[in-house]
Amino acid sequence: MSAPFVGPSNSAFSSLSELASAVRARRVSAVEVTREYLARASKLDPSLGCFLQLLPAHALAQAEQVDARVAQGENLPLAGVPVAHKDALCTRGIETTCASKILQGFVPPYDATVVERLTRAGAVLFGKLNMDEFAMGSSNENSAYFPCKNPWDLDRVPGGSSGGSAAAVAADLVPLTLGSDTGGSIRQPASFCGVTGLKPTYGRVSRYGLVAFASSLDQVGPFARSAEDAALALSVIGGHDPHDATSLTAGLPEELARLQPLSSLAGLRIGLPREYFQAGLDPHIEAAVHAAAKALVAEGATLVDVTLPHTQHAVAVYYILATAEASSNLARFDGVRYGRRRQPTPAELSGGQSALFEMYCRTRSEGFGAEVKRRILLGTYVLRSGYYDAYYRRAGQVRALLRDDFARAFSVCDVLLTPTSPALPFRFGERSTDPLAMYLSDVYTLSCSLAGLPGVSIPCGFATPTDSQRPLPIGLQLIGPALREAQILALAATYQRLTDWHLRRPALAV
Amino acid sequence: MGNSRGGFARERSSSTLPAFMKSTPPASSPISAHPREASAALALSLDEVRTTATLARLHLTDEEAGRMAQELSSVLGHARALASVDVQGVVPMTYPVAMRMPLRADVIGPHDDIETALRNAPATEATFFTVPAILPGSADEE
């Protein structure tokens, strides 16, 4: 099924590749597309808070360059496609804050590799998107600037940490955004906002220019309307980057650039991990996910009951390892080389510490928000001498067992199908007073990240809970073996051919 | 929140979380056999929080330290369940994929000039970043 993008009013497109080919064929100009989307974004974003910075002049100038390149015959796979990036991605000459006060005013001298690759492919940069500070959060409530709202219900969170990236696509402010996923930060907001969000295999996409959170987990990925669009984006941003020693050298399959739904699912074994369907899962979500599985069975797939027995430990493993890595990565924010510095006053130097020590402490204490401090403290604690073996080392061992769980599951099935989140989008403030409750809501996305596997969240229904006036999106997660993005996306595209959940739009007053 | 001795997390979350998340960790675990005893209710004492904050170069107000002790204790309390996992002989996993450290050719590539590298610095002098006095008691010359 397909339906037009909001797109330019006199010419609708059902996919990014259609939009780009129209720009390449000069049936519509990149400038026209840009104007159309800018008008919508400028009008809607003030009530949504997706953009930390919306850059109309920059976008129009870049669109003109795209039109000029098209006129010169350049073959641009994303010609004229409006994009915006999570503010964790460095953009040359454009302030990049990670939604933190400590990076306020930081203007990177270089583009992240993914930003540069999209620009080279003809995409038009609209601006920088809201997020949880340093990508730490599951609701976008930890932005140091302002909250981003869920376009389906403005009283509810868009998820996080890439909340702005998901909400911007859901509201059609731009048809493609980039986010980053450390423990679910692409998939969970994609689920909450009713869009398609892909976390590629660890190492599939370069992280050069991504502000580091947890280096053994971080991965960049796209948000889009459909699996086909996400695949096209991955074909542009993925692949080895000499600037990132952890990026994989394996080539990207060519079918990503022109992903097709599968004509039949005969022979496909879909694993349902039983730990992901236990008590506590919202019944609306459980029903929608089971209905989706049934729809795939009707196409020829078979369902396999699998077990991932260490799932119950994923939250603990993740919050030990991710915070340990974060405490190290965030040590660089010290007020010396970039970002804000808080100079101690003479009165503050009476404690016998050096002025440098006081500068570090005051810069960091005033520059970081509460959640970032909490995670730095937790990470510092678990790495402390005497606790390392009990926490960090043990968490690494259990992580290996989680990875082995997946390996066993993939010996009897081809793909795993799960809910993306155990809960529907929640209201602002509903969980922010209890960090552990917030962490536990990431349970279905963490294991996939810990194992380094690719996962995609796609819309699979809507539910109107008793406390809500509005239907809220439900997300379905497909997890594949390493490097099988094309396979899980083709399955997602197959599901999207059968259903129209991914095409539904929130009612927003334009 | 936070005044119910660390038990608030379980209470709040019990209605919305999968059953397997609620298992009570065994009491005699290696992970529980440390600073927990420093305080009857908290896995992490106020003193531990303050020492950790100093290591992380963070100042905490008394109110912040108290809250962090509660919140971190609740997370560490949850993590105690890891002690029940049999990890005998398991090699810790540090990265998702086996990687060899790649070597590049020993050739100078393009790089930023000094002016660009210093542009975001809060304080500079000539071609250097400058910092406040590094010895206690020295006059701060910045």
XYZ file of C-alpha atoms in Angstrom:
652
model
C 0.000 0.000 0.000
C 1.189 3.456 -0.616
C -0.081 6.949 -0.116
C 1.440 10.284 -0.984
C 3.797 12.151 1.239
C 2.620 15.521 2.287
C 5.357 16.713 -0.055
C 4.992 19.489 -2.591
C 1.281 20.099 -2.894
C 1.058 19.716 -6.658
C 3.163 16.588 -6.877
C 2.931 13.780 -4.366
C 5.474 11.012 -3.900
C 5.066 7.636 -2.317
C 8.725 7.132 -1.501
C 11.999 8.955 -1.123
C 13.322 7.343 -4.270
C 10.328 8.700 -6.191
C 10.902 12.153 -4.767
C 14.599 12.002 -5.637
C 13.936 10.737 -9.140
C 11.438 13.564 -9.725
C 14.119 16.047 -8.670
C 16.695 14.293 -10.866
C 14.298 14.393 -13.809
C 13.653 18.059 -13.006
C 9.920 17.536 -12.756
C 10.204 19.395 -9.474
C 13.142 21.338 -8.102
C 14.909 20.739 -4.816
C 14.121 24.353 -3.958
C 10.385 23.771 -4.457
C 10.453 20.650 -2.303
C 12.439 22.505 0.329
C 10.046 25.467 0.389
C 7.062 23.170 0.762
C 8.527 21.262 3.686
C 9.957 24.410 5.285
C 6.529 26.020 5.278
C 5.089 23.047 7.098
C 7.992 22.710 9.534
C 8.007 26.412 10.397
C 4.316 26.298 11.089
C 4.095 23.069 13.071
C 7.370 22.827 14.912
C 6.769 25.595 17.466
C 4.062 23.432 19.050
C 6.057 20.180 18.699
C 9.612 21.106 19.657
C 11.290 18.680 17.262
C 13.982 21.093 16.131
C 16.628 22.583 18.357
C 17.554 24.561 15.272
C 15.538 24.889 12.073
C 17.709 26.430 9.366
C 15.591 27.716 6.458
C 18.322 29.821 4.843
C 20.823 26.992 5.025
C 18.293 24.538 3.582
C 17.361 26.806 0.680
C 21.000 27.472 -0.171
C 21.750 23.764 -0.103
C 18.672 23.029 -2.239
C 19.930 25.490 -4.841
C 23.226 23.637 -4.913
C 21.383 20.354 -5.393
C 19.454 21.793 -8.333
C 22.720 23.024 -9.822
C 24.322 19.607 -9.374
C 21.301 17.938 -10.976
C 21.535 20.389 -13.872
C 25.155 19.309 -14.314
C 24.012 15.733 -14.615
C 25.089 14.413 -11.217
C 23.212 11.275 -10.294
C 22.105 11.954 -6.719
C 20.281 9.087 -4.968
C 18.657 11.456 -2.446
C 18.344 14.519 -4.677
C 16.297 17.149 -2.884
C 15.294 14.946 0.058
C 14.850 17.069 3.198
C 16.751 15.621 6.159
C 17.468 16.633 9.719
C 19.837 15.164 12.261
C 19.782 14.370 15.915
C 21.878 17.034 17.572
C 24.422 14.393 18.597
C 25.806 14.450 15.043
C 28.444 17.040 14.263
C 27.623 19.500 11.516
C 30.344 21.777 10.228
C 29.616 25.404 11.012
C 26.306 24.546 12.719
C 26.030 24.506 16.504
C 25.892 20.981 17.902
C 24.833 20.716 21.537
C 23.688 17.140 22.195
C 20.802 18.971 23.906
C 23.212 19.814 26.723
C 24.092 23.153 28.264
C 27.707 22.083 28.463
C 28.008 22.107 24.662
C 26.048 25.300 24.148
C 27.837 27.327 21.501
C 29.946 24.432 20.237
C 30.369 24.736 16.475
C 32.044 21.638 15.048
C 34.832 22.186 12.535
C 33.772 19.083 10.605
C 30.768 17.074 9.446
C 30.026 13.623 10.796
C 30.627 11.055 8.058
C 26.895 10.290 7.828
C 26.094 13.991 7.449
C 28.691 14.335 4.726
C 27.438 11.205 2.896
C 23.846 12.455 2.896
C 24.915 15.850 1.602
C 26.959 14.196 -1.113
C 23.874 12.140 -2.066
C 21.867 15.308 -2.599
C 19.901 15.518 0.670
C 19.038 18.960 1.993
C 19.823 19.662 5.654
C 16.931 21.329 7.502
C 18.465 21.512 10.946
C 19.259 19.816 14.220
C 16.807 17.773 16.215
C 15.871 17.607 19.856
C 16.951 14.650 21.980
C 17.607 13.582 25.532
C 20.797 15.223 26.752
C 23.777 13.169 25.524
C 21.255 10.569 24.293
C 20.481 9.558 27.866
C 16.786 8.990 28.265
C 13.710 7.267 26.922
C 11.292 10.198 26.751
C 13.106 13.286 25.477
C 12.328 14.876 28.846
C 16.049 15.181 29.510
C 16.653 17.789 26.821
C 18.310 20.757 28.513
C 16.407 23.116 26.233
C 12.735 22.203 25.828
C 10.679 19.030 25.559
C 9.726 17.498 22.238
C 6.110 16.341 22.044
C 4.506 13.299 20.518
C 2.612 14.408 17.381
C -0.118 11.837 18.133
C -0.863 13.375 21.513
C 0.906 16.530 22.583
C 0.513 15.587 26.258
C 2.696 12.535 25.714
C 6.390 11.971 25.163
C 7.792 11.044 21.731
C 10.137 8.522 23.318
C 13.882 8.879 23.378
C 16.553 9.526 23.165
C 16.066 10.359 19.446
C 12.623 11.844 20.168
C 12.966 14.817 17.823
C 14.088 12.557 14.970
C 11.012 10.335 15.328
C 8.505 13.129 15.911
C 9.766 15.148 12.933
C 9.095 12.242 10.566
C 5.754 11.438 12.211
C 4.612 15.036 11.734
C 5.978 15.111 8.155
C 8.246 18.024 8.936
C 10.921 16.138 6.990
C 10.655 12.691 5.407
C 14.030 11.430 6.635
C 16.021 11.952 9.821
C 19.023 10.407 11.493
C 19.215 9.351 15.094
C 21.477 7.217 17.216
C 20.653 4.090 19.168
C 22.599 2.889 22.193
C 19.938 0.808 23.924
C 16.804 1.538 21.907
C 17.070 5.249 21.179
C 15.966 4.811 17.556
C 13.488 1.956 17.878
C 11.569 3.081 20.960
C 10.807 6.626 19.703
C 9.980 5.181 16.263
C 7.450 2.965 18.037
C 6.039 5.836 20.123
C 5.662 8.094 17.072
C 4.422 5.508 14.562
C 7.333 5.635 12.130
C 9.985 3.246 10.822
C 13.289 3.361 12.712
C 16.329 1.220 11.965
C 19.244 0.440 14.249
C 21.805 -1.169 11.959
C 24.306 -3.818 13.018
C 26.988 -2.487 15.345
C 29.700 -1.056 13.109
C 27.560 -0.932 9.971
C 27.393 2.853 9.964
C 30.282 5.175 10.738
C 30.190 6.987 14.054
C 32.807 9.548 13.121
C 31.272 12.811 14.296
C 28.690 11.208 16.569
C 29.137 12.479 20.119
C 30.046 9.275 21.946
C 27.845 7.873 24.696
C 28.723 4.160 24.986
C 31.262 3.140 22.402
C 30.554 -0.601 22.411
C 26.863 0.074 21.710
C 26.327 3.350 19.822
C 25.066 3.103 16.269
C 23.621 5.662 13.854
C 20.445 4.902 11.916
C 17.570 6.413 9.937
C 13.949 7.258 10.670
C 11.590 7.276 7.716
C 8.015 6.601 6.742
C 8.667 3.145 5.317
C 11.152 0.291 5.366
C 11.957 1.038 1.727
C 12.972 4.601 2.602
C 15.013 3.483 5.601
C 16.825 0.979 3.385
C 17.645 3.665 0.829
C 19.033 5.850 3.609
C 21.168 2.996 4.938
C 22.540 2.379 1.443
C 23.828 5.962 1.496
C 25.120 6.280 5.066
C 26.385 2.732 5.623
C 29.697 1.096 4.856
C 33.267 1.360 5.997
C 34.718 4.705 6.971
C 38.485 5.053 7.408
C 37.763 7.708 10.074
C 36.011 5.128 12.279
C 38.188 2.140 13.124
C 35.127 0.291 14.468
C 33.177 0.564 11.220
C 32.842 -2.758 9.440
C 34.480 -3.444 6.111
C 31.703 -5.751 4.901
C 30.000 -4.365 1.803
C 26.368 -3.249 1.793
C 23.990 -5.382 -0.261
C 22.877 -3.627 -3.417
C 19.214 -4.399 -2.843
C 19.109 -1.818 -0.042
C 18.928 0.962 -2.607
C 15.821 -0.557 -4.199
C 14.247 -2.645 -1.526
C 11.285 -4.776 -2.587
C 8.675 -6.527 -0.475
C 9.028 -10.322 -0.595
C 6.577 -12.010 -2.951
C 6.145 -14.914 -0.552
C 7.225 -15.675 2.978
C 7.195 -19.425 2.420
C 10.056 -21.005 4.330
C 10.641 -17.977 6.551
C 10.876 -18.901 10.233
C 9.850 -16.096 12.566
C 10.903 -16.540 16.181
C 8.744 -15.210 18.994
C 10.930 -14.964 22.108
C 8.672 -16.010 24.938
C 10.352 -13.660 27.450
C 9.059 -10.724 25.412
C 5.423 -11.717 25.790
C 5.046 -12.054 29.533
C 2.863 -10.346 32.095
C 3.393 -6.595 32.159
C 3.214 -6.196 28.422
C 0.372 -3.815 27.573
C -2.480 -6.000 26.248
C -3.121 -3.622 23.327
C 0.474 -4.049 22.246
C 0.438 -7.799 22.727
C -2.695 -8.115 20.584
C -1.316 -5.902 17.810
C 1.992 -7.753 17.675
C 0.266 -11.135 17.561
C -2.013 -9.864 14.791
C 1.045 -8.783 12.833
C 2.621 -12.212 13.267
C -0.599 -13.770 12.017
C -0.593 -11.543 8.935
C 2.918 -12.772 8.126
C 1.878 -16.387 8.650
C -0.888 -15.821 6.106
C 1.900 -14.961 3.638
C 3.613 -18.278 4.247
C 5.886 -17.688 7.253
C 5.982 -20.097 10.156
C 6.194 -19.071 13.798
C 8.771 -20.606 16.090
C 8.687 -20.441 19.862
C 12.167 -19.399 20.997
C 13.708 -18.463 24.301
C 16.242 -15.773 25.217
C 16.712 -16.892 28.799
C 18.990 -14.070 29.963
C 16.563 -11.320 28.936
C 15.726 -10.599 32.560
C 19.300 -9.377 33.058
C 19.490 -7.070 30.042
C 18.509 -3.921 31.927
C 21.135 -4.463 34.614
C 23.846 -5.386 32.097
C 23.036 -2.414 29.932
C 22.915 0.167 32.691
C 26.234 -1.036 34.081
C 28.111 -1.207 30.771
C 26.572 1.844 29.115
C 27.105 4.073 32.142
C 30.656 2.789 32.633
C 31.482 3.675 29.042
C 29.646 6.991 29.336
C 31.547 7.984 32.461
C 34.735 7.590 30.448
C 33.477 9.187 27.231
C 31.997 12.187 29.020
C 35.222 12.899 30.888
C 36.198 14.980 27.862
C 33.634 17.644 28.769
C 35.780 19.564 31.185
C 35.674 23.164 30.014
C 39.148 23.103 28.465
C 38.921 22.574 24.719
C 35.295 23.308 23.833
C 31.907 23.963 25.341
C 31.143 26.097 28.316
C 33.566 26.800 31.136
C 32.557 27.847 34.617
C 35.439 29.737 36.190
C 35.479 29.382 40.002
C 35.220 32.580 42.007
C 37.928 33.380 44.593
C 35.497 32.447 47.370
C 35.037 29.027 45.786
C 38.760 28.316 45.996
C 38.863 28.122 49.769
C 38.462 24.356 49.912
C 42.150 23.610 49.328
C 41.629 22.297 45.822
C 43.329 23.761 42.774
C 41.553 26.295 40.602
C 41.723 23.743 37.789
C 39.958 21.094 39.876
C 37.262 23.577 40.871
C 36.861 24.653 37.251
C 36.346 21.025 36.185
C 33.800 20.362 38.921
C 31.826 23.559 38.490
C 31.805 23.357 34.707
C 30.519 19.781 34.804
C 28.097 20.254 37.697
C 26.454 23.241 36.055
C 26.742 21.964 32.493
C 25.251 18.478 32.887
C 21.627 17.731 33.702
C 20.431 15.366 36.420
C 20.175 12.208 34.292
C 23.652 12.686 32.837
C 25.107 13.168 36.314
C 23.255 10.109 37.552
C 24.721 7.963 34.787
C 28.216 9.374 35.142
C 28.056 8.591 38.867
C 26.736 5.086 38.287
C 29.382 4.426 35.640
C 32.173 5.844 37.771
C 30.998 3.751 40.698
C 30.886 0.423 38.862
C 34.382 1.013 37.506
C 35.825 1.857 40.911
C 38.577 -0.250 42.292
C 37.006 -3.082 44.277
C 33.667 -3.005 42.477
C 34.910 -3.622 38.949
C 34.700 -7.422 39.094
C 31.279 -7.481 40.722
C 29.724 -5.055 38.266
C 31.602 -4.283 35.054
C 33.294 -7.630 34.550
C 30.234 -9.631 35.507
C 28.002 -7.496 33.288
C 30.368 -8.188 30.387
C 30.089 -11.907 31.065
C 26.303 -11.827 31.167
C 26.394 -9.756 27.977
C 28.229 -12.662 26.330
C 25.447 -14.980 27.505
C 22.815 -12.643 26.038
C 24.695 -12.732 22.724
C 24.791 -16.538 22.896
C 21.016 -16.588 23.526
C 20.520 -14.843 20.189
C 22.941 -17.155 18.407
C 20.946 -20.165 19.640
C 17.649 -18.541 18.642
C 18.946 -17.823 15.146
C 19.846 -21.462 14.700
C 16.119 -22.265 14.661
C 14.646 -19.077 13.152
C 15.557 -16.407 10.615
C 14.241 -13.335 12.354
C 12.804 -12.402 15.742
C 9.526 -10.579 16.084
C 8.798 -8.729 19.326
C 7.051 -5.666 20.686
C 9.356 -2.629 20.619
C 8.158 -1.291 23.969
C 6.077 -2.902 26.717
C 4.065 0.317 27.074
C 2.277 2.896 24.958
C 3.634 6.460 24.865
C 3.300 7.868 28.365
C 2.511 11.335 29.631
C 5.124 13.930 30.472
C 6.253 13.472 34.055
C 4.709 10.037 34.379
C 8.038 8.221 34.714
C 10.587 10.969 35.092
C 10.560 10.763 38.891
C 11.715 7.162 38.909
C 14.892 6.405 36.941
C 14.674 2.640 37.404
C 11.104 2.491 36.067
C 12.265 4.492 33.050
C 15.226 2.156 32.520
C 13.023 -0.938 32.772
C 10.799 0.323 29.952
C 13.753 -0.244 27.576
C 13.690 -3.989 28.213
C 12.762 -5.099 24.670
C 15.367 -3.034 22.860
C 18.421 -3.450 25.088
C 19.374 -7.051 24.337
C 19.520 -6.424 20.594
C 21.897 -3.511 21.225
C 24.046 -5.478 23.659
C 24.402 -8.245 21.076
C 25.157 -5.697 18.327
C 22.331 -6.954 16.100
C 20.230 -4.992 13.614
C 16.694 -4.140 14.679
C 13.893 -2.188 13.091
C 10.715 -0.837 14.634
C 7.680 -0.439 12.393
C 4.126 0.639 13.204
C 1.748 -2.311 13.658
C -1.415 -0.736 15.037
C -2.947 1.859 17.278
C -4.606 1.742 20.653
C -6.686 4.213 22.590
C -6.113 3.422 26.258
C -8.787 4.370 28.758
C -6.851 7.439 29.888
C -6.435 8.775 26.377
C -8.683 10.562 23.917
C -6.411 9.808 21.006
C -5.162 6.681 19.324
C -1.504 6.005 20.094
C 0.878 4.112 17.798
C 2.176 0.620 18.550
C 5.578 -0.573 17.359
C 6.722 -3.980 16.225
C 10.410 -4.877 16.390
C 12.157 -7.190 13.947
C 15.636 -8.341 14.987
C 17.938 -10.133 12.574
C 21.364 -11.751 12.681
C 24.336 -9.417 12.213
C 24.510 -7.692 8.807
C 21.012 -8.819 7.801
C 19.482 -5.354 7.581
C 18.265 -6.011 4.037
C 16.408 -9.131 5.178
C 14.619 -7.555 8.139
C 13.799 -4.478 6.077
C 12.421 -6.616 3.241
C 10.222 -8.390 5.764
C 9.154 -5.006 7.161
C 8.379 -3.832 3.615
C 6.316 -6.963 3.075
C 4.308 -6.191 6.185
C 3.915 -2.587 5.055
C 2.582 -3.785 1.702
C -0.102 -5.698 3.599
C -1.029 -2.920 6.016
C -1.312 0.846 6.121
C -0.348 1.618 9.732
C 2.852 3.280 8.553
C 0.914 5.677 6.343
C -1.398 7.051 9.003
C -0.822 10.620 10.034
C -1.535 12.421 13.283
C -4.140 15.170 13.020
C -2.106 18.348 13.276
C -3.579 21.777 12.715
C -1.626 23.253 9.822
C 9.426 10.727 45.685
C 12.556 9.334 47.186
C 11.551 9.309 50.840
C 10.493 5.709 50.986
C 13.967 4.276 51.504
C 14.579 3.135 47.951
C 11.536 0.906 47.721
C 9.628 3.306 45.506
C 10.921 1.890 42.269
C 9.467 -1.537 42.772
C 6.167 -0.124 43.959
C 5.791 2.234 41.058
C 6.814 -0.175 38.403
C 5.051 -3.290 39.560
C 1.907 -2.685 37.550
C 3.585 -1.815 34.275
C 6.500 -4.197 33.981
C 6.896 -7.714 32.752
C 6.802 -10.217 35.565
C 10.359 -11.368 35.021
C 11.642 -7.898 35.846
C 10.371 -8.175 39.387
C 12.354 -11.128 40.618
C 14.011 -10.503 43.941
C 17.733 -11.062 43.762
C 19.253 -13.627 46.101
C 20.375 -12.071 49.367
C 23.779 -13.752 49.516
C 25.206 -12.535 46.240
C 28.737 -11.281 45.666
C 27.376 -8.012 44.376
C 25.413 -7.384 47.537
C 28.411 -8.100 49.724
C 29.742 -4.592 49.781
C 28.850 -1.024 50.709
C 25.283 -2.041 51.228
C 26.131 -2.656 54.844
C 27.209 0.942 55.207
C 23.574 1.889 55.354
C 20.682 -0.256 56.368
C 18.492 0.819 53.476
C 20.814 1.915 50.697
C 23.196 -0.071 48.513
C 25.122 3.139 48.105
C 25.841 5.344 51.115
C 26.025 9.121 51.032
C 29.775 8.937 51.583
C 30.174 6.576 48.650
C 28.174 8.934 46.471
C 30.352 11.866 47.498
C 33.614 9.997 46.876
C 32.345 8.824 43.495
C 31.271 12.367 42.613
C 34.742 13.671 43.378
C 36.261 10.987 41.133
C 33.859 12.060 38.390
C 34.655 15.758 38.971
C 31.124 16.625 40.000
C 29.959 18.721 42.929
C 26.671 17.612 44.432
C 24.487 19.583 46.789
C 23.321 17.727 49.896
C 19.911 17.373 48.341
C 21.394 15.996 45.100
C 23.655 13.577 46.960
C 20.722 12.239 48.951
C 18.623 11.759 45.875
C 21.461 10.123 43.937
C 22.080 7.715 46.817
C 18.436 6.649 46.644
C 18.270 6.394 42.888
C 21.596 4.671 42.358
C 20.803 2.257 45.165
C 17.613 1.286 43.440
C 19.430 0.639 40.138
C 22.250 -1.260 41.856
C 19.659 -3.208 43.809
C 18.194 -4.354 40.533
C 21.680 -5.245 39.268
C 22.237 -7.568 42.214
C 20.349 -10.223 40.311
C 23.407 -10.593 38.052
C 25.096 -12.389 40.922
C 22.728 -15.302 40.441
C 23.933 -15.945 36.881
C 26.431 -18.733 36.355
C 29.300 -17.051 34.533
C 31.924 -19.693 35.238
C 34.445 -19.594 32.406
C 32.543 -16.983 30.381
C 34.826 -14.509 28.636
C 33.443 -10.980 29.119
C 32.146 -9.420 25.930
C 33.560 -5.977 25.306
C 32.545 -5.445 21.683
C 29.741 -7.004 19.648
C 32.000 -8.044 16.806
C 35.473 -9.459 16.739
C 37.704 -6.762 15.338
C 41.301 -6.507 14.456
C 42.759 -3.122 15.065
C 43.284 -1.798 11.559
C 46.482 0.000 10.655
C 46.608 2.822 8.188
C 49.561 3.841 6.095
C 51.941 6.073 8.003
C 51.218 9.091 5.845
C 50.221 12.568 6.943
C 46.653 13.302 5.903
C 44.619 16.490 5.908
C 44.010 17.927 9.348
C 42.603 21.031 10.966
C 44.817 24.067 11.357
C 45.534 25.350 14.853
C 43.134 28.254 14.572
C 40.262 25.909 13.731
C 41.176 23.532 16.536
C 41.225 26.384 19.053
C 38.086 28.103 17.834
C 35.761 26.425 20.330
C 38.063 26.784 23.317
C 36.821 28.882 26.241
C 40.320 30.318 26.799
C 43.451 30.321 24.660
C 46.824 31.995 24.450
C 48.901 31.995 21.288
C 48.569 28.409 20.035
C 47.574 26.880 23.364
C 44.501 26.046 25.387
C 44.802 27.740 28.755
C 43.495 26.445 32.075
C 43.256 27.849 35.604
C 46.099 27.251 38.061
C 46.823 23.574 38.460
C 48.335 23.721 41.968
C 46.235 24.379 45.057
C 46.785 27.831 46.492
C 48.326 29.294 43.316
C 46.904 32.540 42.020
C 44.621 31.940 39.124
C 46.190 33.784 36.258
C 43.445 33.427 33.739
